[in-house]
Coordinates of C-alpha atoms in Angstrom, one line a residue:
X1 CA 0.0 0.0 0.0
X2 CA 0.9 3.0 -1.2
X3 CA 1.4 6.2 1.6
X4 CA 0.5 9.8 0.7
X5 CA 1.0 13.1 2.8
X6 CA -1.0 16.0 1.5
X7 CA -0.5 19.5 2.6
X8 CA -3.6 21.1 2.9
X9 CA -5.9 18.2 2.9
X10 CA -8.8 20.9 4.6
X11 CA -9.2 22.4 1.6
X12 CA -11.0 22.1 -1.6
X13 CA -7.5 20.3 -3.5
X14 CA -7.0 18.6 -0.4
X15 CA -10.1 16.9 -0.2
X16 CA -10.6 16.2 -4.1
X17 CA -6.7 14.5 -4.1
X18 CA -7.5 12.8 -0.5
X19 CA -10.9 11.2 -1.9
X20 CA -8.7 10.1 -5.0
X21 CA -5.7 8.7 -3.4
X22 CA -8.2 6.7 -1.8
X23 CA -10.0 4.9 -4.2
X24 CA -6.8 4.3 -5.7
X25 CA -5.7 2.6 -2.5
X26 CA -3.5 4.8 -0.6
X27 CA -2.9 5.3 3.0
X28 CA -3.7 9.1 3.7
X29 CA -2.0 11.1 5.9
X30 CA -2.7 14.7 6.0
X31 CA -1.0 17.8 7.5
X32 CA -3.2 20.4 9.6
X33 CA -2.5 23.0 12.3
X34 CA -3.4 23.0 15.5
X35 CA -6.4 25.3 16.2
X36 CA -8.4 26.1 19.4
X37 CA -11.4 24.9 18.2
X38 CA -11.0 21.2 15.6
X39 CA -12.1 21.4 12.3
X40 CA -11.7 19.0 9.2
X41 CA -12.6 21.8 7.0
X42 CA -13.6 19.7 3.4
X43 CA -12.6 16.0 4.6
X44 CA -14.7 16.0 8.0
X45 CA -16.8 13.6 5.9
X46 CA -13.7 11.5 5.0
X47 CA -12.1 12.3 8.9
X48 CA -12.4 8.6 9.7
X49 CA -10.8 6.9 6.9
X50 CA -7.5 9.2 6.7
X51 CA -4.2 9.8 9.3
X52 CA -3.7 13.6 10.6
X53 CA -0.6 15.2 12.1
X54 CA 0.1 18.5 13.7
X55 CA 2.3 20.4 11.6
X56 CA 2.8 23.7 10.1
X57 CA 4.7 25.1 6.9
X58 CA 6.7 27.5 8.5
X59 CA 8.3 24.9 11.0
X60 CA 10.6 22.8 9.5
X61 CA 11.3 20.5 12.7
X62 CA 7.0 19.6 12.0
X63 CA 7.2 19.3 8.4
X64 CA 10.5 16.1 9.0
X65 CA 8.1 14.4 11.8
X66 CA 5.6 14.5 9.9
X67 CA 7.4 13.0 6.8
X68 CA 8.6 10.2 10.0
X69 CA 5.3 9.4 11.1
X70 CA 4.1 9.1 8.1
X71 CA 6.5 7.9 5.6
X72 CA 4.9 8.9 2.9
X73 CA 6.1 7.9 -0.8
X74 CA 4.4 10.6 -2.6
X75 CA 3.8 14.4 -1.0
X76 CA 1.6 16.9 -2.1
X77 CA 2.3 20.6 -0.9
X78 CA -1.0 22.2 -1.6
X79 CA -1.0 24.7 1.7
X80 CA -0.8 27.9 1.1
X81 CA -2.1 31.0 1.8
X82 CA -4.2 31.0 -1.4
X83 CA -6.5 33.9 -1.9
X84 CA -4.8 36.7 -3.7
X85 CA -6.5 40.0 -2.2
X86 CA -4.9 38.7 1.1
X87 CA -1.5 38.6 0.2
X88 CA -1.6 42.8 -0.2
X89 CA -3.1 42.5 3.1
X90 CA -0.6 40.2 4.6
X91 CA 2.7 39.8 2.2
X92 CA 4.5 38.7 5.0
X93 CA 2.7 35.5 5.8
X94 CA 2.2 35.0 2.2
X95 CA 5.8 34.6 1.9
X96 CA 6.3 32.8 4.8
X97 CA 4.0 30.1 3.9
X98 CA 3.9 29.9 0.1
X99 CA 7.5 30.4 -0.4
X100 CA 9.5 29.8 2.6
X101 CA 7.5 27.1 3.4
X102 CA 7.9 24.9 0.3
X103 CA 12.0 25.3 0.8
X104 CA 11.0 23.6 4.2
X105 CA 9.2 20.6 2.9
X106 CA 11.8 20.0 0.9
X107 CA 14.5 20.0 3.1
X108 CA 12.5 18.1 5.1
X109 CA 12.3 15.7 2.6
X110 CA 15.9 15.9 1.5
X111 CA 17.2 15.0 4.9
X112 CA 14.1 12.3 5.7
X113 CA 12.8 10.7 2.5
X114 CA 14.8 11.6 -0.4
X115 CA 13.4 9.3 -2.3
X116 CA 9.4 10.4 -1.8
X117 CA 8.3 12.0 -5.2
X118 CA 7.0 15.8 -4.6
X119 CA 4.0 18.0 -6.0
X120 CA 4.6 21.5 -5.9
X121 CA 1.5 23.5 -6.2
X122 CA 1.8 26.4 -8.4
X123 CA 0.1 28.5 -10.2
X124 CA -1.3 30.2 -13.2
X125 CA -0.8 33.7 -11.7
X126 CA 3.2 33.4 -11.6
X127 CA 2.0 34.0 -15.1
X128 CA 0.3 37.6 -14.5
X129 CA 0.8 40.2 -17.0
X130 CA 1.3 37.9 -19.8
X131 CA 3.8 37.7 -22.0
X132 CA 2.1 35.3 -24.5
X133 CA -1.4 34.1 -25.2
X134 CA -2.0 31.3 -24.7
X135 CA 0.6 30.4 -21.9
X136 CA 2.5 27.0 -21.2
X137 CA 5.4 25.7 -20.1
X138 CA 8.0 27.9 -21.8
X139 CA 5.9 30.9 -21.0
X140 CA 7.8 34.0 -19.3
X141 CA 6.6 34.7 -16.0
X142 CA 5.3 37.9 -14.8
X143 CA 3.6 37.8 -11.3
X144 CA 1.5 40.5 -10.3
X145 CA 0.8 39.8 -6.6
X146 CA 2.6 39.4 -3.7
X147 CA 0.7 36.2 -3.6
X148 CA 2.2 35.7 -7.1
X149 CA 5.5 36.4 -6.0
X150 CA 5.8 34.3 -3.1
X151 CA 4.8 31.1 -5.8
X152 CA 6.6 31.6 -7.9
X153 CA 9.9 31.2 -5.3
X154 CA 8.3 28.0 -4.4
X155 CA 8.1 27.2 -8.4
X156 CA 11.4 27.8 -8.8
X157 CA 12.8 26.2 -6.2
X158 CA 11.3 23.1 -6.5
X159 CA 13.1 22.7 -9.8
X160 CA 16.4 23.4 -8.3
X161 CA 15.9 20.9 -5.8
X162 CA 15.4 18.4 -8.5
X163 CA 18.3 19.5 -10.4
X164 CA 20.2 19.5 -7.5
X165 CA 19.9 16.7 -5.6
X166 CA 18.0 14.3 -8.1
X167 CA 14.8 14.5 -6.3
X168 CA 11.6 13.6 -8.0
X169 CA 9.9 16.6 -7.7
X170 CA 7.0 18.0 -9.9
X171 CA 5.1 21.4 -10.0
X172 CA 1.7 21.9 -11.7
X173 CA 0.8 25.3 -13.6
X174 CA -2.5 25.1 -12.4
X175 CA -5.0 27.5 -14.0
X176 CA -8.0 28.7 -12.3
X177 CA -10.0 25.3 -10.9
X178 CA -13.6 26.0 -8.8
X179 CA -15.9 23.2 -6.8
X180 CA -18.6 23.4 -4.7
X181 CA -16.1 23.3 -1.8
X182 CA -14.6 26.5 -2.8
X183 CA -13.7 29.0 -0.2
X184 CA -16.5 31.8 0.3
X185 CA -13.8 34.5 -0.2
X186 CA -13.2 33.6 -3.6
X187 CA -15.3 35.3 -6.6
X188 CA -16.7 32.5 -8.2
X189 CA -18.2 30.7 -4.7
X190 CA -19.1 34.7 -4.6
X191 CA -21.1 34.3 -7.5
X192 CA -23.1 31.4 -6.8
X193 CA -23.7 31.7 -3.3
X194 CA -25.3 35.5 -4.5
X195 CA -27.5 33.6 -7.1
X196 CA -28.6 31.3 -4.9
X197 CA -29.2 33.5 -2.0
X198 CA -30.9 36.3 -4.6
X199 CA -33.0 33.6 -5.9
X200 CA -34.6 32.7 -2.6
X201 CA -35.4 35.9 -1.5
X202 CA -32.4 36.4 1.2
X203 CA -30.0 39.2 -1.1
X204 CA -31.0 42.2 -2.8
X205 CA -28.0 42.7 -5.1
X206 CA -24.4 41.7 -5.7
X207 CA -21.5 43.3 -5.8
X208 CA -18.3 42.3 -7.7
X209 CA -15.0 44.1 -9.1
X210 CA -13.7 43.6 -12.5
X211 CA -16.2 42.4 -14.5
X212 CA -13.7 41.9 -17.9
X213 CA -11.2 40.0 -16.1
X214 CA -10.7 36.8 -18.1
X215 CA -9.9 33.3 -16.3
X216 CA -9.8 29.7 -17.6
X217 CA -12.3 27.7 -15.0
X218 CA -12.3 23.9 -14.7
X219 CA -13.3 21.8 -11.6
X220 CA -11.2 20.9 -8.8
X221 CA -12.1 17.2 -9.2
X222 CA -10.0 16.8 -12.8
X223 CA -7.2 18.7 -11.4
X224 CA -6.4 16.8 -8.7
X225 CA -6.0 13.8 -10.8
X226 CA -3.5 15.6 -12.7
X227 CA -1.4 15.9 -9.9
X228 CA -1.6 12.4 -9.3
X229 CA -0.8 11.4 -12.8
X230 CA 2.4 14.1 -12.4
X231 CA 3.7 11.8 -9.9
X232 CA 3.5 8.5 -11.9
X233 CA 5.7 9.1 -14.4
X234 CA 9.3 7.8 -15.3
X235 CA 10.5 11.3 -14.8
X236 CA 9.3 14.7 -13.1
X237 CA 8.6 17.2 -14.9
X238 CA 6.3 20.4 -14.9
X239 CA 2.7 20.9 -16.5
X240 CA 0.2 23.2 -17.1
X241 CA -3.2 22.1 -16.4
X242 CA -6.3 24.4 -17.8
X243 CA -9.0 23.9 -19.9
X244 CA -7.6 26.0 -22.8
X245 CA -10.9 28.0 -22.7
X246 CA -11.0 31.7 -21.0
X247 CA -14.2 33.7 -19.9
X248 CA -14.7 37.2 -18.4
X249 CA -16.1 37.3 -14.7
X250 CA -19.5 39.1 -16.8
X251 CA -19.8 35.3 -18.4
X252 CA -19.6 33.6 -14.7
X253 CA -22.0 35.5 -13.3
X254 CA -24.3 35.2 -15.7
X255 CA -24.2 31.7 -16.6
X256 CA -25.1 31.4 -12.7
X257 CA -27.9 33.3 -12.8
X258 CA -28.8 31.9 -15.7
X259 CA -28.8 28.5 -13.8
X260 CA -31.3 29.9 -11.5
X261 CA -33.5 31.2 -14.1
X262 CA -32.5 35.0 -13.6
X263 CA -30.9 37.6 -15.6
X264 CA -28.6 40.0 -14.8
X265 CA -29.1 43.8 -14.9
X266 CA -25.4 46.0 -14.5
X267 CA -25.0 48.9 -12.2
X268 CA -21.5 51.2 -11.4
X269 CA -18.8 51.6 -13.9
X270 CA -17.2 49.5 -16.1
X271 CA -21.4 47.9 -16.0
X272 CA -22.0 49.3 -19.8
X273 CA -25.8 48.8 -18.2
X274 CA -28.1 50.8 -15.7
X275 CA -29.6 48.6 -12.9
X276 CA -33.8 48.5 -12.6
X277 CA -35.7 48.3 -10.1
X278 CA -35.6 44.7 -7.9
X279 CA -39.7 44.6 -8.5
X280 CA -38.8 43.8 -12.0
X281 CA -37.8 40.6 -11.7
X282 CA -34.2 40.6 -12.4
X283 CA -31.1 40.2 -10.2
X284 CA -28.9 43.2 -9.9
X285 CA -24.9 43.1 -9.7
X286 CA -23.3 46.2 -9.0
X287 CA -19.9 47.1 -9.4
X288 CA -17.7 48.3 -6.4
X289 CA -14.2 49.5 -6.9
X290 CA -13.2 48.1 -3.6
X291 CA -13.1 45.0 -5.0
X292 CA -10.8 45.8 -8.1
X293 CA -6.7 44.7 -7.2
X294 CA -3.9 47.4 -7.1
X295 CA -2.6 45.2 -9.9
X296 CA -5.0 43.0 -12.0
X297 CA -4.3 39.9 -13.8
X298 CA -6.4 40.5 -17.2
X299 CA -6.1 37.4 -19.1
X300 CA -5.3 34.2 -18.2
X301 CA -5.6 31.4 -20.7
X302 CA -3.6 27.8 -20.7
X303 CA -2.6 25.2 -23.2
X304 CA -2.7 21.9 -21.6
X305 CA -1.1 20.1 -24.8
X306 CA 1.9 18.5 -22.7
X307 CA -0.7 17.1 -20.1
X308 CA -2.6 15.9 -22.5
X309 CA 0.2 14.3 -24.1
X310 CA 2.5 13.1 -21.6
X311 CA -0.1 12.5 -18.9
X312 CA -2.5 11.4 -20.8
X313 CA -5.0 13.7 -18.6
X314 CA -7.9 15.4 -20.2
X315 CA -10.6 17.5 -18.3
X316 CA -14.0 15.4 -18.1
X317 CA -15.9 18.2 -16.3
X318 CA -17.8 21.6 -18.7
X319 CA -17.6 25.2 -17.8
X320 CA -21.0 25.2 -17.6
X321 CA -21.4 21.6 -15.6
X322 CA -18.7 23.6 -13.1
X323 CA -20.9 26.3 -12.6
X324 CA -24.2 24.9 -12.3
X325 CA -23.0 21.9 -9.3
X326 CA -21.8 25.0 -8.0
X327 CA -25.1 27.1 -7.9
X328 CA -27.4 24.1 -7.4
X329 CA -25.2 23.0 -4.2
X330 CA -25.0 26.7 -2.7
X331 CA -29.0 26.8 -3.0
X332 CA -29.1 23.3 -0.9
X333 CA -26.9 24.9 1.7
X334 CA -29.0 28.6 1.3
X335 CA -32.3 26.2 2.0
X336 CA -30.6 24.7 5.2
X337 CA -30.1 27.8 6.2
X338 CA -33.8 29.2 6.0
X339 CA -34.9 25.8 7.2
X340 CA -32.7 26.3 10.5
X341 CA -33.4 29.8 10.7
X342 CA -37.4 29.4 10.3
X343 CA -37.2 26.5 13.1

């Protein structure tokens, strides 16, 4: 049997790759901090059938007991502190945690399991102002955030380890990827959490920022597997992993309200579109400047060809099948809440 260690099994990745490795027969460990209060985040339904240990990215002395206890032949660094307004907020942690932390997981691994294969979760916003449409491997990178930044030292220095030391280690280019386990805090759960909530009577409007930003959106669920299928192979390598497909934040939002059987009036600037009245029987988004970033990421668009090739991976789940498991299971959890709330 096969042992895994996965960073950041609490959240949406984390869950998705611990629900895989475990069909595919894998003892799971996971790593998760020590809080006052317990919580299993996106695997408390899985909590019984997988290993935790205390740990944290920015202790190294954690991060090689953890690789003891659980001596894991494949590990996948997926903590981070991943939401992107934040790390303006808080570039220090950022840093600490998605790039000083993956230089301590792999020193821990150096000097406890050299042999363990590595994923390295990074990102399509090292990418940022882009210097080539669409982007891949041999794209320059250009980040545009301190949250950018920070991954794209973790990026590089999980090459260098493997040039260095011959370790199998392997870092994903993943491009945007959504689920119904998404973090509130990000703008697509956002979006369908407002639908959902305008839809049963509990919102009056939303309010977004950029409204022409352009992402490529696949589900969580066929990008785990891609780092699974990284970490297979004869040799590492790197991949980007996207749909090949890009779509403003406009298109989001209203393919979710479509999926609730309401369309979308526009309010503030950069709407193109006054708003009406909410008596008319459409849902209104406005847009807030608050919400724009001191430096925004316009397009992002990936070519998976070398996935596809080498990996054999291919994405099974539609834009559109992504955003309407999203809406449908934010109005289950919007019900609950009325249900609850009514009792």
């Amino acid at each position: 049997m096969k042992r895994a260690l996965i960073t950041g099994i609490t959240g949406q990745d984390g869950s998705y790759l611990a629900e895989l490795l475990l069909s595919e027969g894998y003892e799971v460990y996971g790593v998760v901090r020590r809080k006052s209060v317990v919580d299993y985040g996106n695997v408390d339904f899985l909590k019984d059938k997988l290993h935790f240990i205390y740990a944290d990215m920015t202790d190294i002395v954690s991060l090689a007991n953890a690789l003891r206890i659980s001596q894991a032949d494949e590990v996948y660094n997926l903590a981070a502190q991943s939401f992107v307004a934040t790390s303006w907020e808080q570039p220090l942690t950022t840093e600490e945690i998605d790039a000083q932390g993956v230089l301590n997981m792999l020193e821990a691994i150096r000097m406890v399991r050299p042999a363990a294969r590595f994923y390295q979760a990074s990102t399509s916003e090292m990418f940022g102002k882009v210097q080539a449409v669409p982007q891949d491997e041999s794209t320059p990178f250009y980040p545009r955030s301190p949250y950018g930044v920070a991954k794209l030292y973790g990026h590089w220095i999980t090459r260098n380890y493997r040039e260095s030391y011959d370790m199998f280690n392997c870092s994903g280019i993943l491009f945007n990827h959504e689920s119904e386990r998404r973090g509130l805090e990000f703008v697509t759960r956002k979006i369908t959490n407002s639908a959902a909530r305008i839809k049963l009577g509990v919102l009056d409007h939303l309010e977004l920022g950029n409204l022409s930003a352009k992402r490529d959106w696949g589900h969580s669920q066929d990008y785990v597997r891609a780092m699974w299928l990284m970490l297979q192979q004869d040799e590492p390598d790197d991949y980007v992993v996207a749909t090949g497909e890009t779509r403003t934040v406009r298109e989001f939002a209203d393919c979710a309200f479509r999926s609730v059987g309401l369309e979308l009036e526009w309010e503030g600037e950069g709407a193109d579109e006054v708003g009406i009245s909410k008596d008319s029987g459409k849902a209104l988004v406005k847009v807030n400047p608050r919400f724009f970033r001191p430096a925004e990421v316009e397009l992002l668009l990936g070519n998976p060809a070398k996935a596809e090739t080498k990996l054999g991976w291919k994405r099974e789940i539609s834009f559109h099948e992504l955003v309407e498991r999203m809406v449908r299971n934010d109005l289950e959890l919007v019900e609950k809440e009325i249900k609850i709330g009514r009792m």
